[in-house]
Amino acid sequence: MLQITIILLTVINSFTSPDSNNANDIVGMWLNPEKNTKLQIYKSGDKYMGKIIWLKEPYLADGKTLKKDKSGTKTILNLILLSNFVFDSDEWVDGSIYDPTSGKNYSGKITIEGNILKLKGYIGSPLLGKTVNWTKAQ
């Protein structure tokens, strides 16, 4: 009987990862792959949001005008990129990603592996989406 209990505990533990994410692991600052944009992810109520808080080059060539999204109506700095993500079983889902270069919104899914945030945007199925890896900022 003891052997069966030990075997069952071993099997159960093999399905639970010691590196499992907690819901608030996503909260903080993240740098894009080019290291020229910093995203702040924060909790708002029971949802997770993300906005651009730093750009290496926030201004247009004139040095005065802040860069804007494709529509020309929203400045990139302080722009909300991530909206309404919820934590579910080690990932953040059911959110929306705004792409300022195209002006389009995409469904989104986020996972974290170590200090890498994997931000996946897609239309329809996550299998057909694109993933961008952001690095935890110091």
XYZ file of N, CA and C in Angstrom:
414
model
N 0.820 -1.198 0.000
C 0.000 0.000 0.000
C 0.863 1.260 0.000
N 1.944 1.232 0.774
C 2.854 2.380 0.831
C 3.486 2.627 -0.535
N 3.834 1.542 -1.233
C 4.428 1.696 -2.561
C 3.448 2.350 -3.535
N 2.189 1.989 -3.455
C 1.178 2.584 -4.334
C 1.039 4.069 -4.039
N 1.044 4.431 -2.754
C 0.947 5.842 -2.366
C 2.139 6.625 -2.896
N 3.328 6.077 -2.761
C 4.539 6.748 -3.246
C 4.487 6.907 -4.765
N 4.064 5.884 -5.451
C 3.959 5.958 -6.913
C 2.942 7.025 -7.319
N 1.792 7.045 -6.657
C 0.770 8.055 -6.973
C 1.283 9.467 -6.722
N 1.971 9.681 -5.615
C 2.525 11.005 -5.324
C 3.567 11.408 -6.361
N 4.378 10.470 -6.787
C 5.386 10.751 -7.807
C 4.722 11.150 -9.124
N 3.698 10.419 -9.516
C 2.986 10.729 -10.756
C 2.320 12.098 -10.661
N 1.659 12.381 -9.552
C 0.997 13.679 -9.375
C 2.013 14.806 -9.417
N 3.139 14.650 -8.743
C 4.172 15.691 -8.737
C 4.792 15.897 -10.107
N 4.808 14.876 -10.934
C 5.385 15.036 -12.271
C 4.529 15.945 -13.149
N 3.256 16.090 -12.812
C 2.374 16.960 -13.587
C 2.369 18.398 -13.099
N 2.943 18.651 -11.951
C 3.000 20.020 -11.434
C 4.421 20.518 -11.554
N 4.586 21.576 -12.272
C 5.909 22.133 -12.529
C 6.371 22.994 -11.361
N 7.628 22.824 -10.908
C 8.131 23.681 -9.841
C 8.285 25.122 -10.312
N 8.301 25.337 -11.622
C 8.445 26.674 -12.179
C 7.097 27.281 -12.563
N 6.020 26.750 -12.014
C 4.699 27.280 -12.339
C 4.633 28.767 -12.047
N 3.919 29.467 -12.897
C 3.771 30.908 -12.727
C 2.657 31.226 -11.748
N 2.858 32.294 -11.008
C 1.799 32.874 -10.201
C 1.168 33.974 -11.035
N -0.061 34.313 -10.725
C -0.795 35.296 -11.524
C -0.046 36.614 -11.670
N 0.597 37.090 -10.614
C 1.246 38.401 -10.663
C 2.687 38.364 -11.177
N 3.173 37.200 -11.613
C 4.526 37.126 -12.185
C 4.663 38.000 -13.428
N 3.579 38.280 -14.069
C 3.583 39.084 -15.292
C 3.798 40.568 -14.996
N 3.469 40.987 -13.778
C 3.535 42.403 -13.404
C 4.988 42.868 -13.382
N 5.247 44.005 -14.023
C 6.595 44.565 -14.045
C 6.920 45.186 -15.383
N 8.218 45.413 -15.586
C 8.714 46.060 -16.803
C 9.353 45.017 -17.716
N 9.093 45.151 -19.009
C 9.591 44.208 -20.013
C 10.139 44.978 -21.208
N 11.267 44.496 -21.751
C 11.903 45.107 -22.927
C 11.642 44.257 -24.162
N 11.358 44.933 -25.283
C 11.149 44.219 -26.542
C 12.484 43.653 -27.046
N 12.464 42.791 -28.066
C 13.709 42.171 -28.548
C 14.774 43.173 -28.992
N 14.356 44.312 -29.530
C 15.316 45.320 -29.995
C 15.830 46.202 -28.856
N 15.261 46.041 -27.664
C 15.643 46.812 -26.461
C 15.396 48.311 -26.630
N 14.418 48.682 -27.464
C 14.126 50.105 -27.662
C 12.735 50.514 -27.168
N 12.036 49.565 -26.559
C 10.702 49.834 -26.018
C 10.546 49.103 -24.692
N 10.030 49.821 -23.697
C 9.767 49.210 -22.396
C 8.262 49.220 -22.145
N 7.766 48.056 -21.788
C 6.350 47.838 -21.526
C 6.151 47.613 -20.034
N 5.202 48.320 -19.443
C 4.854 48.098 -18.041
C 3.552 47.314 -18.002
N 3.600 46.142 -17.375
C 2.388 45.350 -17.204
C 1.935 45.513 -15.759
N 0.647 45.753 -15.589
C 0.091 46.021 -14.266
C -1.289 45.379 -14.160
N -1.742 45.250 -12.925
C -3.059 44.678 -12.679
C -4.059 45.803 -12.497
N -5.196 45.669 -13.154
C -6.288 46.633 -13.039
C -7.551 45.830 -12.720
N -7.975 45.864 -11.466
C -9.072 45.001 -11.037
C -8.606 43.561 -11.078
N -9.303 42.714 -11.807
C -8.883 41.314 -11.941
C -8.267 41.026 -13.313
N -7.928 42.077 -14.050
C -7.347 41.945 -15.396
C -5.921 42.494 -15.404
N -5.160 42.084 -16.412
C -3.793 42.567 -16.589
C -3.729 43.411 -17.854
N -3.070 44.544 -17.722
C -2.955 45.519 -18.801
C -1.470 45.805 -19.026
N -1.140 46.387 -20.172
C 0.241 46.764 -20.438
C 0.317 48.023 -21.271
N 1.208 48.934 -20.864
C 1.374 50.172 -21.631
C 2.852 50.461 -21.843
N 3.140 51.170 -22.922
C 4.509 51.568 -23.235
C 4.879 52.739 -22.330
N 5.962 52.559 -21.565
C 6.372 53.630 -20.648
C 7.711 54.253 -21.034
N 8.413 53.649 -21.997
C 9.695 54.193 -22.418
C 9.969 53.793 -23.858
N 10.490 54.739 -24.613
C 10.959 54.502 -25.979
C 12.362 55.067 -26.097
N 13.242 54.347 -26.746
C 14.597 54.855 -26.963
C 14.540 56.141 -27.779
N 13.667 56.171 -28.766
C 13.486 57.355 -29.615
C 11.997 57.704 -29.657
N 11.514 58.474 -28.677
C 10.078 58.765 -28.607
C 9.592 59.836 -29.584
N 10.542 60.601 -30.151
C 10.149 61.738 -30.990
C 10.400 61.489 -32.474
N 9.656 62.204 -33.293
C 9.901 62.207 -34.736
C 11.192 62.972 -35.015
N 11.579 63.062 -36.266
C 12.838 63.713 -36.656
C 12.933 65.158 -36.179
N 11.795 65.832 -35.988
C 11.844 67.228 -35.535
C 12.278 67.363 -34.076
N 12.313 66.241 -33.344
C 12.752 66.264 -31.953
C 11.729 66.819 -30.981
N 10.553 67.167 -31.460
C 9.520 67.765 -30.608
C 8.225 66.955 -30.589
N 7.888 66.383 -31.730
C 6.612 65.692 -31.870
C 6.760 64.226 -31.470
N 5.927 63.786 -30.525
C 5.950 62.383 -30.115
C 5.452 61.490 -31.248
N 6.077 60.316 -31.385
C 5.638 59.352 -32.397
C 4.217 58.899 -32.089
N 3.467 58.632 -33.160
C 2.072 58.203 -33.023
C 1.855 56.865 -33.712
N 0.731 56.249 -33.392
C 0.372 54.983 -34.020
C -0.025 55.218 -35.478
N -0.376 54.143 -36.165
C -0.704 54.252 -37.593
C -1.855 55.222 -37.861
N -2.823 55.272 -36.959
C -3.971 56.168 -37.160
C -3.595 57.633 -36.989
N -2.468 57.875 -36.313
C -2.030 59.242 -36.074
C -2.754 59.930 -34.935
N -3.579 59.184 -34.222
C -4.359 59.786 -33.136
C -3.839 59.453 -31.745
N -3.026 58.411 -31.627
C -2.545 57.983 -30.311
C -1.028 58.057 -30.266
N -0.489 58.722 -29.251
C 0.968 58.732 -29.101
C 1.414 57.357 -28.616
N 2.583 56.935 -29.076
C 3.110 55.619 -28.714
C 3.459 55.575 -27.222
N 4.065 56.639 -26.724
C 4.407 56.699 -25.307
C 3.116 56.713 -24.487
N 3.044 55.846 -23.499
C 1.863 55.648 -22.634
C 0.681 54.984 -23.339
N 0.927 54.421 -24.504
C -0.117 53.719 -25.244
C -0.397 52.360 -24.594
N -1.669 52.040 -24.410
C -2.068 50.734 -23.880
C -1.955 49.715 -25.018
N -1.037 48.756 -24.854
C -0.854 47.693 -25.851
C -1.603 46.427 -25.480
N -1.645 46.130 -24.187
C -2.256 44.896 -23.702
C -3.485 45.237 -22.878
N -4.587 44.574 -23.162
C -5.832 44.849 -22.447
C -6.528 43.564 -22.029
N -7.018 43.559 -20.803
C -7.974 42.554 -20.306
C -7.489 41.113 -20.290
N -6.217 40.895 -20.015
C -5.714 39.534 -19.877
C -6.108 38.977 -18.514
N -6.432 37.684 -18.474
C -6.743 37.007 -17.217
C -5.819 35.803 -17.067
N -5.473 35.508 -15.827
C -4.585 34.381 -15.544
C -5.400 33.100 -15.510
N -4.894 32.082 -16.216
C -5.571 30.790 -16.251
C -4.544 29.685 -16.435
N -4.320 28.933 -15.395
C -3.456 27.742 -15.475
C -2.089 28.019 -16.083
N -1.330 28.904 -15.491
C 0.052 29.144 -15.892
C 0.218 30.026 -17.128
N -0.853 30.655 -17.598
C -0.755 31.571 -18.730
C -1.815 32.662 -18.597
N -1.652 33.710 -19.363
C -2.583 34.833 -19.358
C -3.290 34.825 -20.712
N -4.597 34.801 -20.694
C -5.380 34.585 -21.913
C -6.544 35.573 -22.009
N -7.268 35.458 -23.100
C -8.501 36.222 -23.345
C -8.282 37.725 -23.401
N -7.057 38.126 -23.689
C -6.759 39.547 -23.775
C -6.661 40.018 -25.211
N -6.378 41.299 -25.331
C -6.260 41.937 -26.638
C -4.908 42.638 -26.737
N -4.282 42.536 -27.904
C -3.000 43.191 -28.173
C -3.223 44.220 -29.275
N -2.809 45.451 -29.012
C -2.904 46.502 -30.027
C -1.533 46.674 -30.670
N -1.482 46.592 -31.988
C -0.242 46.795 -32.734
C -0.249 48.209 -33.304
N 0.567 49.116 -32.743
C 0.536 50.505 -33.202
C 1.036 50.701 -34.632
N 1.860 49.777 -35.146
C 2.360 49.950 -36.511
C 1.296 49.632 -37.557
N 0.401 48.697 -37.238
C -0.674 48.364 -38.179
C -1.997 49.015 -37.791
N -2.110 49.408 -36.519
C -3.364 49.970 -36.027
C -4.425 48.913 -35.768
N -4.009 47.638 -35.720
C -4.962 46.539 -35.549
C -4.889 45.943 -34.148
N -6.010 45.360 -33.729
C -6.088 44.613 -32.479
C -6.084 43.128 -32.784
N -5.396 42.368 -31.939
C -5.316 40.926 -32.086
C -5.692 40.262 -30.772
N -6.192 39.041 -30.855
C -6.367 38.242 -29.650
C -4.979 37.936 -29.122
N -4.875 37.727 -27.812
C -3.551 37.508 -27.259
C -3.486 36.431 -26.208
N -2.279 35.916 -26.071
C -1.966 34.910 -25.066
C -0.545 35.196 -24.599
N -0.309 35.084 -23.295
C 1.013 35.365 -22.744
C 1.452 34.198 -21.872
N 2.703 33.790 -22.051
C 3.322 32.825 -21.152
C 4.667 33.398 -20.709
N 5.161 32.887 -19.592
C 6.469 33.315 -19.092
C 7.329 32.085 -18.878
N 8.565 32.169 -19.366
C 9.568 31.131 -19.132
C 10.804 31.821 -18.598
N 11.044 31.704 -17.299
C 12.171 32.392 -16.675
C 11.961 33.888 -16.740
N 12.906 34.590 -17.371
C 12.762 36.047 -17.494
C 12.293 36.459 -18.896
N 11.702 35.525 -19.622
C 11.188 35.790 -20.970
C 9.662 35.747 -20.960
N 9.065 36.826 -21.441
C 7.617 36.909 -21.603
C 7.317 36.652 -23.073
N 6.537 35.629 -23.349
C 6.195 35.267 -24.725
C 4.802 35.805 -25.021
N 4.781 36.848 -25.837
C 3.543 37.538 -26.183
C 3.102 37.073 -27.569
N 1.977 36.374 -27.613
C 1.486 35.822 -28.879
C 0.223 36.557 -29.306
N 0.253 37.111 -30.502
C -0.913 37.748 -31.093
C -1.442 36.885 -32.222
N -2.765 36.820 -32.332
C -3.346 35.969 -33.373
C -4.760 36.419 -33.724
N -5.209 35.957 -34.873
C -6.598 36.122 -35.300
C -7.154 34.713 -35.452
N -8.213 34.421 -34.756
C -8.803 33.085 -34.838
C -8.121 32.109 -33.907
N -7.173 31.350 -34.425
C -6.506 30.305 -33.657
C -5.099 30.720 -33.235
N -4.725 30.440 -31.969
C -3.358 30.736 -31.527
C -2.295 29.980 -32.332
N -2.689 28.903 -32.992
C -1.734 28.134 -33.794
C -1.210 28.937 -34.979
N -1.970 29.939 -35.405
C -1.601 30.720 -36.583
C -1.027 32.084 -36.236
N -0.706 32.302 -34.980
C -0.252 33.617 -34.551
C 1.246 33.810 -34.630
N 1.656 34.963 -34.132
C 3.068 35.328 -34.084
C 3.433 35.618 -32.629
N 4.594 35.116 -32.208
C 5.061 35.319 -30.842
C 6.267 36.240 -30.838
N 6.263 37.195 -29.921
C 7.399 38.091 -29.708
C 7.858 37.902 -28.267
N 9.162 37.691 -28.091
C 9.724 37.470 -26.762
C 10.245 38.765 -26.163
N 9.707 39.139 -25.019
C 10.135 40.313 -24.268
C 10.958 39.833 -23.077
N 11.958 40.611 -22.682
C 12.848 40.253 -21.579
C 12.534 41.105 -20.364
N 12.559 40.480 -19.195
C 12.311 41.206 -17.946
C 13.351 42.309 -17.803
N 12.894 43.533 -17.570
C 13.803 44.676 -17.398
C 14.323 44.685 -15.964
N 15.542 45.137 -15.799
C 16.149 45.180 -14.457
C 15.675 46.358 -13.665
